[in-house]
Coordinates of N, CA and C in Angstrom, one line a residue:
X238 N 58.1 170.2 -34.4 CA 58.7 170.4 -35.8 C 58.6 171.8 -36.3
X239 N 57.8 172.6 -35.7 CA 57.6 174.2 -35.9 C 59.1 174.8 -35.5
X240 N 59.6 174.7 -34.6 CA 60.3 175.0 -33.9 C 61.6 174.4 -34.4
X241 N 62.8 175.3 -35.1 CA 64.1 175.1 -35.3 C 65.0 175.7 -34.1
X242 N 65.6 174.6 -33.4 CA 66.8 175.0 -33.0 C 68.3 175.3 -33.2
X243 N 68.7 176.0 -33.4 CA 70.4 176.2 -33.8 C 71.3 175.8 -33.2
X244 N 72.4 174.7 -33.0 CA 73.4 174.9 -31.8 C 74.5 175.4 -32.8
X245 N 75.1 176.2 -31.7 CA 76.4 176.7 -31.8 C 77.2 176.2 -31.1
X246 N 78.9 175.9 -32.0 CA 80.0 175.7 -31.3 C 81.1 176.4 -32.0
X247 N 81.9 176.4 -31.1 CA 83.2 177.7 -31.6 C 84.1 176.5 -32.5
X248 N 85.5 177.2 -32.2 CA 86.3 176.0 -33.2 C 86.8 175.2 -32.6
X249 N 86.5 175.0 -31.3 CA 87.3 174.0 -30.5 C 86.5 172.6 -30.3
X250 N 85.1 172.9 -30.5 CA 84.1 171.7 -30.9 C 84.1 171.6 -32.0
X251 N 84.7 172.0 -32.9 CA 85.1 171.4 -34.3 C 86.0 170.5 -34.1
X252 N 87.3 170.8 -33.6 CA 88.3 170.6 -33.5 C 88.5 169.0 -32.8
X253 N 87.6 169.2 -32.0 CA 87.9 167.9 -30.6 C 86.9 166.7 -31.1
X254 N 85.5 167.8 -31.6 CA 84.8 166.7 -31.8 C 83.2 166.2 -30.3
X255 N 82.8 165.4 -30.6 CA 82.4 165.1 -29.4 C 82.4 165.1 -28.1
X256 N 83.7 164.5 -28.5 CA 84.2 163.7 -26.9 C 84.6 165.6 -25.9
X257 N 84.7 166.5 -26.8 CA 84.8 167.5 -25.7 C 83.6 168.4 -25.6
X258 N 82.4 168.0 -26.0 CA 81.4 168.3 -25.9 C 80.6 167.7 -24.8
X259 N 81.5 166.8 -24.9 CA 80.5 165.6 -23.4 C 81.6 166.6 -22.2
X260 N 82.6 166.0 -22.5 CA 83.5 166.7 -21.4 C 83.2 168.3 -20.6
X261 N 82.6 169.1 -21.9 CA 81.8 170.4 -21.3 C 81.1 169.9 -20.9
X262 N 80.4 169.6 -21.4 CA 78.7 169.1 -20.8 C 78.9 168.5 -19.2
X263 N 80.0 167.6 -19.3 CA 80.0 167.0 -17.7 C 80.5 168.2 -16.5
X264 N 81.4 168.9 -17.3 CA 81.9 170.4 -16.4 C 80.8 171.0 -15.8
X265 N 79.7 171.0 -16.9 CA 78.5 172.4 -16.5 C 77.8 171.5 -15.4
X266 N 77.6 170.1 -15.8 CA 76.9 169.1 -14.8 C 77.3 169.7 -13.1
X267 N 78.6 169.4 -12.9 CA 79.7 169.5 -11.8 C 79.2 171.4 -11.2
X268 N 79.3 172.2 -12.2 CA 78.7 173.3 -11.5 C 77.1 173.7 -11.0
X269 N 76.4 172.6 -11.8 CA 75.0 172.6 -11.1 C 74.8 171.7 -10.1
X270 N 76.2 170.8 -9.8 CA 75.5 169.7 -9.0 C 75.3 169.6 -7.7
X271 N 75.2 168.6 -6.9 CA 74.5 169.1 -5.3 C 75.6 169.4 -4.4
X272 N 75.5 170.2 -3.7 CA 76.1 170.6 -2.5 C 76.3 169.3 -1.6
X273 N 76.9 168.1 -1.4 CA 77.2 167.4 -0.6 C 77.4 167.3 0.7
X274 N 77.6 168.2 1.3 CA 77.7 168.8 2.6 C 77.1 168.5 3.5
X275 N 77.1 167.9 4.9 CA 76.1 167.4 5.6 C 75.9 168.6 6.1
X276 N 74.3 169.2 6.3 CA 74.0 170.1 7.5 C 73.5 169.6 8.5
X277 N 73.4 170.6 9.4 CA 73.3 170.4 10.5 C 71.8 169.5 10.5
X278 N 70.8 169.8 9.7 CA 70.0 169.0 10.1 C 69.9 167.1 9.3
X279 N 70.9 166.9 8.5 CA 71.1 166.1 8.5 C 70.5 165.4 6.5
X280 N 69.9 166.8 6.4 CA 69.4 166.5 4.7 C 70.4 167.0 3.6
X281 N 70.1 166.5 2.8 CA 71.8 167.3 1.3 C 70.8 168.1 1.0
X282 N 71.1 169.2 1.0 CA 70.9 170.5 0.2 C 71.1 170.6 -1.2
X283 N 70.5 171.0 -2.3 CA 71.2 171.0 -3.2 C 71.2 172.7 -3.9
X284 N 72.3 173.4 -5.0 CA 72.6 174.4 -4.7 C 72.7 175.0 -6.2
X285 N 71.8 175.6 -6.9 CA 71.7 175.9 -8.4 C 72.4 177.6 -8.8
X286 N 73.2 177.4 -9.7 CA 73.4 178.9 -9.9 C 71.8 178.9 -10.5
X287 N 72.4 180.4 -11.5 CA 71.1 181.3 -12.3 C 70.8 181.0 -13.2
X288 N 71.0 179.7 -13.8 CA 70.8 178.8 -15.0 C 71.8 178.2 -15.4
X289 N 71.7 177.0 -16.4 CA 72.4 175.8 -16.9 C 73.7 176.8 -17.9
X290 N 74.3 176.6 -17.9 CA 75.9 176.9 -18.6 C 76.0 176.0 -19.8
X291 N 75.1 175.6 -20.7 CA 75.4 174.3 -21.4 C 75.5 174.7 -22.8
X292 N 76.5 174.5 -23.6 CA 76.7 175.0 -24.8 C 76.0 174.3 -25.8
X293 N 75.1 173.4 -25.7 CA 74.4 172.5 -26.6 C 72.7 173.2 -26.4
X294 N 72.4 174.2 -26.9 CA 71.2 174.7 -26.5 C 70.1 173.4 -26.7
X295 N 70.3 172.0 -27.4 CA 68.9 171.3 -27.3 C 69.1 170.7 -26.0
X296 N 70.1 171.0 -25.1 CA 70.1 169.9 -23.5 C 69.7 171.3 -22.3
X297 N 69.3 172.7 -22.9 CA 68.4 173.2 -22.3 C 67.0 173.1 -21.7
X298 N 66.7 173.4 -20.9 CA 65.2 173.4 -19.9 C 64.3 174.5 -21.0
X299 N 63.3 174.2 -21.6 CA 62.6 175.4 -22.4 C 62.5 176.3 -22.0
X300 N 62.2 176.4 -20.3 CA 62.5 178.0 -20.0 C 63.4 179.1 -20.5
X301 N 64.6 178.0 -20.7 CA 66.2 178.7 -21.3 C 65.7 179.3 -22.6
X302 N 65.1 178.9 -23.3 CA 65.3 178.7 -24.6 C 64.2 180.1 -25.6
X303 N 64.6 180.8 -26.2 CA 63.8 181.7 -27.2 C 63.6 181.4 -28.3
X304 N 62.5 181.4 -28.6 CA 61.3 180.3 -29.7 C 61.3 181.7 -30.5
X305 N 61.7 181.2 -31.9 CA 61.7 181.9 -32.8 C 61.0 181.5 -34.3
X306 N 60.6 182.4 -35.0 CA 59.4 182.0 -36.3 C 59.6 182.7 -37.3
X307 N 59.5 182.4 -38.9 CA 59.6 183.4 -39.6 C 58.4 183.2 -40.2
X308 N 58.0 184.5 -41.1 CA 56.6 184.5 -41.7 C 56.7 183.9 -43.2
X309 N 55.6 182.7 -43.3 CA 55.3 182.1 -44.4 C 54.7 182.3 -45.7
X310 N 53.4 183.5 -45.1 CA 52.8 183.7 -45.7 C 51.7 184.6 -45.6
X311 N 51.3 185.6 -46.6 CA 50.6 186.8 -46.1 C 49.5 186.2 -46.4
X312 N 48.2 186.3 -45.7 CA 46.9 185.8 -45.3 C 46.2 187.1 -46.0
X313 N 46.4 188.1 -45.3 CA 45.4 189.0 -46.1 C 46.0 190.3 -46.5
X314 N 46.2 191.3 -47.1 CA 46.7 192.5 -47.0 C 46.1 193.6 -46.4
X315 N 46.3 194.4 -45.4 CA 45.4 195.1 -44.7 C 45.6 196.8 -45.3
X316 N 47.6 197.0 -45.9 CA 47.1 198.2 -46.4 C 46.4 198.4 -48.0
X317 N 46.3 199.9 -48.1 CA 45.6 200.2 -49.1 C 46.7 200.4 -50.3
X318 N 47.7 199.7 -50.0 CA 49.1 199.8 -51.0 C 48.7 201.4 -51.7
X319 N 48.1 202.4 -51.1 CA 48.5 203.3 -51.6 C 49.3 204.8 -50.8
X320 N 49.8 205.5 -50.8 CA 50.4 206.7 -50.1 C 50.8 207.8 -51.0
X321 N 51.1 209.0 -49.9 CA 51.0 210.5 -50.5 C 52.8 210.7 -50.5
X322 N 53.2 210.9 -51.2 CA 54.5 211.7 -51.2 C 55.1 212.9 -52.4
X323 N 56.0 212.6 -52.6 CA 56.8 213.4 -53.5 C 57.6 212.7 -54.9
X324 N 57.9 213.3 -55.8 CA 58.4 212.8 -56.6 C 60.0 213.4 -56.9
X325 N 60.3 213.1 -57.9 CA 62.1 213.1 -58.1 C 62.9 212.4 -58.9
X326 N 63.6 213.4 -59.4 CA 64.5 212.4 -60.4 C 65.3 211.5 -59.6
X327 N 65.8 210.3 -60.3 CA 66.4 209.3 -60.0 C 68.1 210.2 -59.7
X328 N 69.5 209.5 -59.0 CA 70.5 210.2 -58.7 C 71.0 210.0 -60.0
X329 N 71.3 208.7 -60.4 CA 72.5 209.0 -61.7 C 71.6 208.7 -63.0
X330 N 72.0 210.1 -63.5 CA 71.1 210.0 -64.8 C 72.0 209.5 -66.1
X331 N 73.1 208.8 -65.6 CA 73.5 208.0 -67.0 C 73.2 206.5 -67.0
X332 N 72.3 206.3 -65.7 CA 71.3 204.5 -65.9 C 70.6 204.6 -66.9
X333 N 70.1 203.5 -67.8 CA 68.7 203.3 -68.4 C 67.5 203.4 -67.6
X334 N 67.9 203.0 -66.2 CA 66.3 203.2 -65.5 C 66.1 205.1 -65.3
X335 N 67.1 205.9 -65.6 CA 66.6 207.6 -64.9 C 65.8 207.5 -66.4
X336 N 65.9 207.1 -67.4 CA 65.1 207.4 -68.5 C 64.0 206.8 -69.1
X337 N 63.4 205.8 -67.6 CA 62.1 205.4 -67.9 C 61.5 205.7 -66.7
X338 N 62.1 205.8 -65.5 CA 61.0 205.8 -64.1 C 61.8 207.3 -63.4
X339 N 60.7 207.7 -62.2 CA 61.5 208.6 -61.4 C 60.8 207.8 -59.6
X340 N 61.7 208.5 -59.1 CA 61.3 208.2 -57.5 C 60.2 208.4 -56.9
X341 N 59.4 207.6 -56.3 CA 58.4 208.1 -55.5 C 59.1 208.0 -54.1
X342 N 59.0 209.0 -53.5 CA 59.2 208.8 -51.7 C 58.4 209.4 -50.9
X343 N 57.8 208.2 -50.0 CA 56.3 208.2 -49.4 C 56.5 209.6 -47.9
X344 N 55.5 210.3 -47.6 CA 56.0 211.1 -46.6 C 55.9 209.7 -45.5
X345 N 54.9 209.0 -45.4 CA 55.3 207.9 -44.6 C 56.4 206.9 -44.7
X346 N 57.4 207.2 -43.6 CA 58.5 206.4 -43.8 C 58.6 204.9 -43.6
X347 N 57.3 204.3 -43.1 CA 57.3 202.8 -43.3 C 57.2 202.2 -44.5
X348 N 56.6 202.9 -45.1 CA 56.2 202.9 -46.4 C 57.3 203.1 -47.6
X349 N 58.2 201.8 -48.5 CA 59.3 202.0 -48.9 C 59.2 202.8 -50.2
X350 N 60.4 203.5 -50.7 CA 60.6 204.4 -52.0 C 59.6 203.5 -53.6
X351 N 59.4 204.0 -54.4 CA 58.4 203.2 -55.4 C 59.2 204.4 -56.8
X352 N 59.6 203.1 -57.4 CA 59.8 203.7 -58.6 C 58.4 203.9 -59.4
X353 N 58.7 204.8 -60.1 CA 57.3 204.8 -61.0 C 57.7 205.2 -62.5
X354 N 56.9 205.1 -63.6 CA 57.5 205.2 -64.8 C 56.8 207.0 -65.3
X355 N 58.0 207.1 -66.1 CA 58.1 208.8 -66.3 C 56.9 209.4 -66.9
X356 N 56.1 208.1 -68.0 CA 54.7 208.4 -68.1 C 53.8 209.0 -67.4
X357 N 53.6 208.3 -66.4 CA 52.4 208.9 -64.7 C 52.7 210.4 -64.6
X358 N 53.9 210.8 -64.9 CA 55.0 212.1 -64.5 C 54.3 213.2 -64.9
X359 N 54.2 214.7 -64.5 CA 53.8 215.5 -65.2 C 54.2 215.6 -66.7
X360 N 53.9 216.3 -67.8 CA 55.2 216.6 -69.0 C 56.2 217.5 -68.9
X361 N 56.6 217.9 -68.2 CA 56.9 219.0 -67.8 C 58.4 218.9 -66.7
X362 N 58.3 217.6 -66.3 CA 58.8 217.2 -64.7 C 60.0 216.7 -65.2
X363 N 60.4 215.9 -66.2 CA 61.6 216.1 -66.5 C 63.0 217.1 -66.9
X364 N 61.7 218.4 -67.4 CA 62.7 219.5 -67.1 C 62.9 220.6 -66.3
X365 N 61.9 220.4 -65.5 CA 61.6 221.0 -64.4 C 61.4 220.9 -63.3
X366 N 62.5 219.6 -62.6 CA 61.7 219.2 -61.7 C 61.5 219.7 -60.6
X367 N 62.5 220.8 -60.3 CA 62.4 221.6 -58.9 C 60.8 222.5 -58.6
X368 N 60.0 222.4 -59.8 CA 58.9 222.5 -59.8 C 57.8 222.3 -58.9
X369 N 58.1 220.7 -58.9 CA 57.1 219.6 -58.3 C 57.7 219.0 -56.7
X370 N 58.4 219.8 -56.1 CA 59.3 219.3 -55.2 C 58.6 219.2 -54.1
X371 N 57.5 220.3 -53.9 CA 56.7 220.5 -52.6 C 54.9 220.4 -53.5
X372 N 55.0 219.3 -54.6 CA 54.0 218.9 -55.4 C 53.3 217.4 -54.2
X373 N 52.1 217.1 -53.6 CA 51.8 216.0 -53.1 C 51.5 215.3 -54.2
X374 N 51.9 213.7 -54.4 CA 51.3 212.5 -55.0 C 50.6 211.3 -54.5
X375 N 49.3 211.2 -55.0 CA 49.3 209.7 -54.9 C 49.7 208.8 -55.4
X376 N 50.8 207.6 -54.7 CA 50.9 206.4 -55.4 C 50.5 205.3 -54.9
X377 N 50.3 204.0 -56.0 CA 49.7 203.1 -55.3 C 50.8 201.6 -55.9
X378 N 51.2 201.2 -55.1 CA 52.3 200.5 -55.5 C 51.7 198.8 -55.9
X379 N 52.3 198.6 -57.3 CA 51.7 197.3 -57.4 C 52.7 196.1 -57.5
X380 N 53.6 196.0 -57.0 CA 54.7 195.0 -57.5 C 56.0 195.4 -56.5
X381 N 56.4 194.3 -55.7 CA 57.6 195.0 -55.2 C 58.4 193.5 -55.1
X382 N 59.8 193.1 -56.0 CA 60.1 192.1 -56.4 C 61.2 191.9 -55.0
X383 N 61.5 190.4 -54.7 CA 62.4 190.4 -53.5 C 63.7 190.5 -53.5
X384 N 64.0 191.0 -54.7 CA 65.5 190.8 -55.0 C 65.8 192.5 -55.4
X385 N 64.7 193.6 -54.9 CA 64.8 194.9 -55.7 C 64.5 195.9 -54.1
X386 N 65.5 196.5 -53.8 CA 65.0 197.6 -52.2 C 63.5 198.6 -52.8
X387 N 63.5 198.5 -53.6 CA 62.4 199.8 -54.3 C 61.3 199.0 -54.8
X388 N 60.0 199.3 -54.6 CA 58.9 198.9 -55.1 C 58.3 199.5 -56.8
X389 N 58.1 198.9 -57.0 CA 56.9 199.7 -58.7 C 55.9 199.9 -58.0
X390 N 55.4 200.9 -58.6 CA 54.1 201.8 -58.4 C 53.6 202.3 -59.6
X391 N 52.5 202.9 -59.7 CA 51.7 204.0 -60.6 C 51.2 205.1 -59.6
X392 N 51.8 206.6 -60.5 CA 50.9 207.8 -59.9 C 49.6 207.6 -60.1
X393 N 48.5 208.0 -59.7 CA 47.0 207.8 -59.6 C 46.4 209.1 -59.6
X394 N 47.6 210.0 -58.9 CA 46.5 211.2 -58.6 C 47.4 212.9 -58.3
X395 N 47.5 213.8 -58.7 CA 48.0 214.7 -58.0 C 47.3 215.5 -57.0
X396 N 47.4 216.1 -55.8 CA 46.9 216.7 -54.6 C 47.2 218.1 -54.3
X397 N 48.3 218.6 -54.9 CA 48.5 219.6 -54.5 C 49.4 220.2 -53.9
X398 N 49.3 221.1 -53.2 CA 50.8 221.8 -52.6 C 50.6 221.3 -51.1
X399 N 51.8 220.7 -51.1 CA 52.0 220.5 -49.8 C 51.7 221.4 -48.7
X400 N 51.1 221.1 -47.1 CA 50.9 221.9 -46.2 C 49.7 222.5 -46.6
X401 N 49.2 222.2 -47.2 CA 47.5 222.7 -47.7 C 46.7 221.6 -46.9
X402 N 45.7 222.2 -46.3 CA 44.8 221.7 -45.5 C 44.2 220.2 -46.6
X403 N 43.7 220.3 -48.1 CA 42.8 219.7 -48.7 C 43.0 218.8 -48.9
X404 N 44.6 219.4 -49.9 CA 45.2 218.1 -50.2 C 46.2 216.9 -49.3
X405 N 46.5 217.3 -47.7 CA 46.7 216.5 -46.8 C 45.8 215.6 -46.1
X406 N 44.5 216.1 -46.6 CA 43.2 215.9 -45.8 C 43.3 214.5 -47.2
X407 N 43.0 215.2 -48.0 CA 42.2 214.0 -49.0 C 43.7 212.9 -49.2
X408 N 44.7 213.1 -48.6 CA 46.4 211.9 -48.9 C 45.5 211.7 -47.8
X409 N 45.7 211.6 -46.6 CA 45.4 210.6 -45.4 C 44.1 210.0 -45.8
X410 N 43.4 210.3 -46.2 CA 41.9 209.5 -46.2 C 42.0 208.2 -47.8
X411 N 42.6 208.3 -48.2 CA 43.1 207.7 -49.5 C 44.1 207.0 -48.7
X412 N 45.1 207.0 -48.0 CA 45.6 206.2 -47.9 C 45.4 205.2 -46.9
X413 N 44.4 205.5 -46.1 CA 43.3 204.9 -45.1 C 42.3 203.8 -45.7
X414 N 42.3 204.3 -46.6 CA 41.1 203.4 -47.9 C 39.7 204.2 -47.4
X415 N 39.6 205.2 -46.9 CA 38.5 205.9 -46.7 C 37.7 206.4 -47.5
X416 N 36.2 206.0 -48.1 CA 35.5 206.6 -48.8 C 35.1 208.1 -48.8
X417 N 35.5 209.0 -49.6 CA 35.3 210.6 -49.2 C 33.9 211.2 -50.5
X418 N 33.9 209.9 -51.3 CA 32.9 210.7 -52.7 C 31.8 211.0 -52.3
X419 N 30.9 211.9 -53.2 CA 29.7 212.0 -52.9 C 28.7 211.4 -52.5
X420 N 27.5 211.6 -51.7 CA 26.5 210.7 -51.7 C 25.9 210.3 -53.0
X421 N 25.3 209.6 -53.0 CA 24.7 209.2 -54.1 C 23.2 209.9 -54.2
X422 N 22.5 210.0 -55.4 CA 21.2 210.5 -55.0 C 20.4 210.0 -54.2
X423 N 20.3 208.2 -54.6 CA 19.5 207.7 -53.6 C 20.2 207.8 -52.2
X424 N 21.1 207.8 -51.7 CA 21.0 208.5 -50.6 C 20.3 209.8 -49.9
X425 N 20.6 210.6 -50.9 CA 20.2 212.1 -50.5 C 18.9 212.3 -50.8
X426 N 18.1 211.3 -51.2 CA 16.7 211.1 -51.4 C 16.0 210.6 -49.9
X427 N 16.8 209.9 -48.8 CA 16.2 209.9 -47.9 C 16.5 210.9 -46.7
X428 N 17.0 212.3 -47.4 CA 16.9 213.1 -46.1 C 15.9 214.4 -46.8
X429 N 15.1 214.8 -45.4 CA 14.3 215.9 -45.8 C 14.6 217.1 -47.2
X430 N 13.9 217.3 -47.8 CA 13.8 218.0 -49.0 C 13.4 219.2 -48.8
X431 N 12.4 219.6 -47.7 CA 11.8 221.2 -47.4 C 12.8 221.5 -46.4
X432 N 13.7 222.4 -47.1 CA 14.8 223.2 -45.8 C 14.4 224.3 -45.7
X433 N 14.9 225.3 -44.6 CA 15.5 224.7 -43.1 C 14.3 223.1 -42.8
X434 N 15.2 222.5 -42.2 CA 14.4 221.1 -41.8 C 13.9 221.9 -40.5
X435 N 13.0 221.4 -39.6 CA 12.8 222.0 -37.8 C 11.9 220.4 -37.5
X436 N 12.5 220.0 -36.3 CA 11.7 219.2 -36.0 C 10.2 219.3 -35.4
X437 N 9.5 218.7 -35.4 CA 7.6 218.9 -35.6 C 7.7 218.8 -34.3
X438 N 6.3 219.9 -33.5 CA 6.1 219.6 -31.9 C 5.5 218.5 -31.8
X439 N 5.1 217.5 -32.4 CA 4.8 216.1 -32.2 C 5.9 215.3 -32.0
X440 N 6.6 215.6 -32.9 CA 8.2 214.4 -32.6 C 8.7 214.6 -31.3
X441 N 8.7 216.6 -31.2 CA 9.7 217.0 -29.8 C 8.8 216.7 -28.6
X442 N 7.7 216.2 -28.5 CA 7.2 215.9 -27.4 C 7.6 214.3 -27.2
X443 N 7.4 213.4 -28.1 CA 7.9 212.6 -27.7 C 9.6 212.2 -27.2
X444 N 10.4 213.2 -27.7 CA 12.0 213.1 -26.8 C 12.3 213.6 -26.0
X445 N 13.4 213.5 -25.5 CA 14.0 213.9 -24.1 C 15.3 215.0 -24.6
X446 N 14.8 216.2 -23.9 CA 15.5 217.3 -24.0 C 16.5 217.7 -23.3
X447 N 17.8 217.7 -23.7 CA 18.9 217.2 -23.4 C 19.5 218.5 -23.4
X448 N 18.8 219.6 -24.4 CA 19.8 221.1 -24.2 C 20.2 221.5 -23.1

């Protein structure tokens, strides 16, 4: 019951109906059927082309046949629905949407276009936007409806000039879901406090010296 099969017929199994469905069906029979032939040693042979010819794909051998499935349902979300790109006005600015949202387009191109609202936007970006053109963003997309090619997002963050080591560094690690913040104190409470640290000739005698 997982498993939908489709059959297809042109208009001439519309047309005829059954009875010329059997009539193929007995034609393709007649091309797979046995070689009748006595040989010499006295057994029938029998003689298969490279598969069944049968236009009813459920009177296929499953070998014949490609199992196909569509997805029901997302189990877990694995990305961090967030990414680095660029922003932009919308093309026609005589819509009602160029005067509430502008374009997000992700440098990652799996990752689809995200409108965002002009709020998130610099102040500035409306009239200037050739400004922000080589500007990095973070967005983080929350809503993407199935009847709309473009997702909703919110800006979260600006990064910087593109081609800059920091702010490429810190878009990939955000969009990784990669933790980059500080340690905490209690962490940094458990590493030595008297620097230079050196390790003690008591420790170095117990390890194995590998320089």
């Amino acid at each position: 019951p997982d498993v939908i099969i489709e059959a297809q017929f042109d208009d001439n199994d519309a047309e005829h109906g059954q009875d010329h469905l059997q009539d193929s069906f007995s034609d393709d029979i007649k091309r797979l059927s046995l070689d009748t032939g006595e040989k010499g040693d006295g057994v029938h042979r029998t003689k298969q082309d490279d598969g069944p010819k049968v236009n009813d794909p459920r009177l296929l051998p499953d070998e014949f046949l490609q199992r196909t499935a569509k997805v029901v349902y997302i189990l877990e979300k694995k990305h961090s629905r967030a990414a680095t790109g660029f922003i932009k006005l919308l093309a026609d600015r005589n819509s009602e949407l160029f005067k509430r949202c502008a374009m997000f387009s992700p440098v990652d191109h799996r990752v689809p276009r995200v409108y965002v609202p002009l709020a998130d936007c610099p102040p500035d970006f409306v009239t200037r936007p050739e400004g922000y053109s080589q500007k990095l963003f973070i967005c983080r997309i929350v809503d993407w409806k199935e009847d709309s090619n473009f997702a909703k997002g919110q800006l979260s963050k600006s990064l910087g000039q593109a081609g800059e080591i920091e702010p490429e560094t810190e878009g990939i690690l955000t969009e990784y879901g990669v933790d980059f913040s500080d340690f905490s104190p209690e962490a940094l409470e458990c590493l030595p406090q008297n620097l230079p640290w050196v390790i003690s000739p008591e420790e170095l005698a117990k390890r194995r010296d590998l320089r």
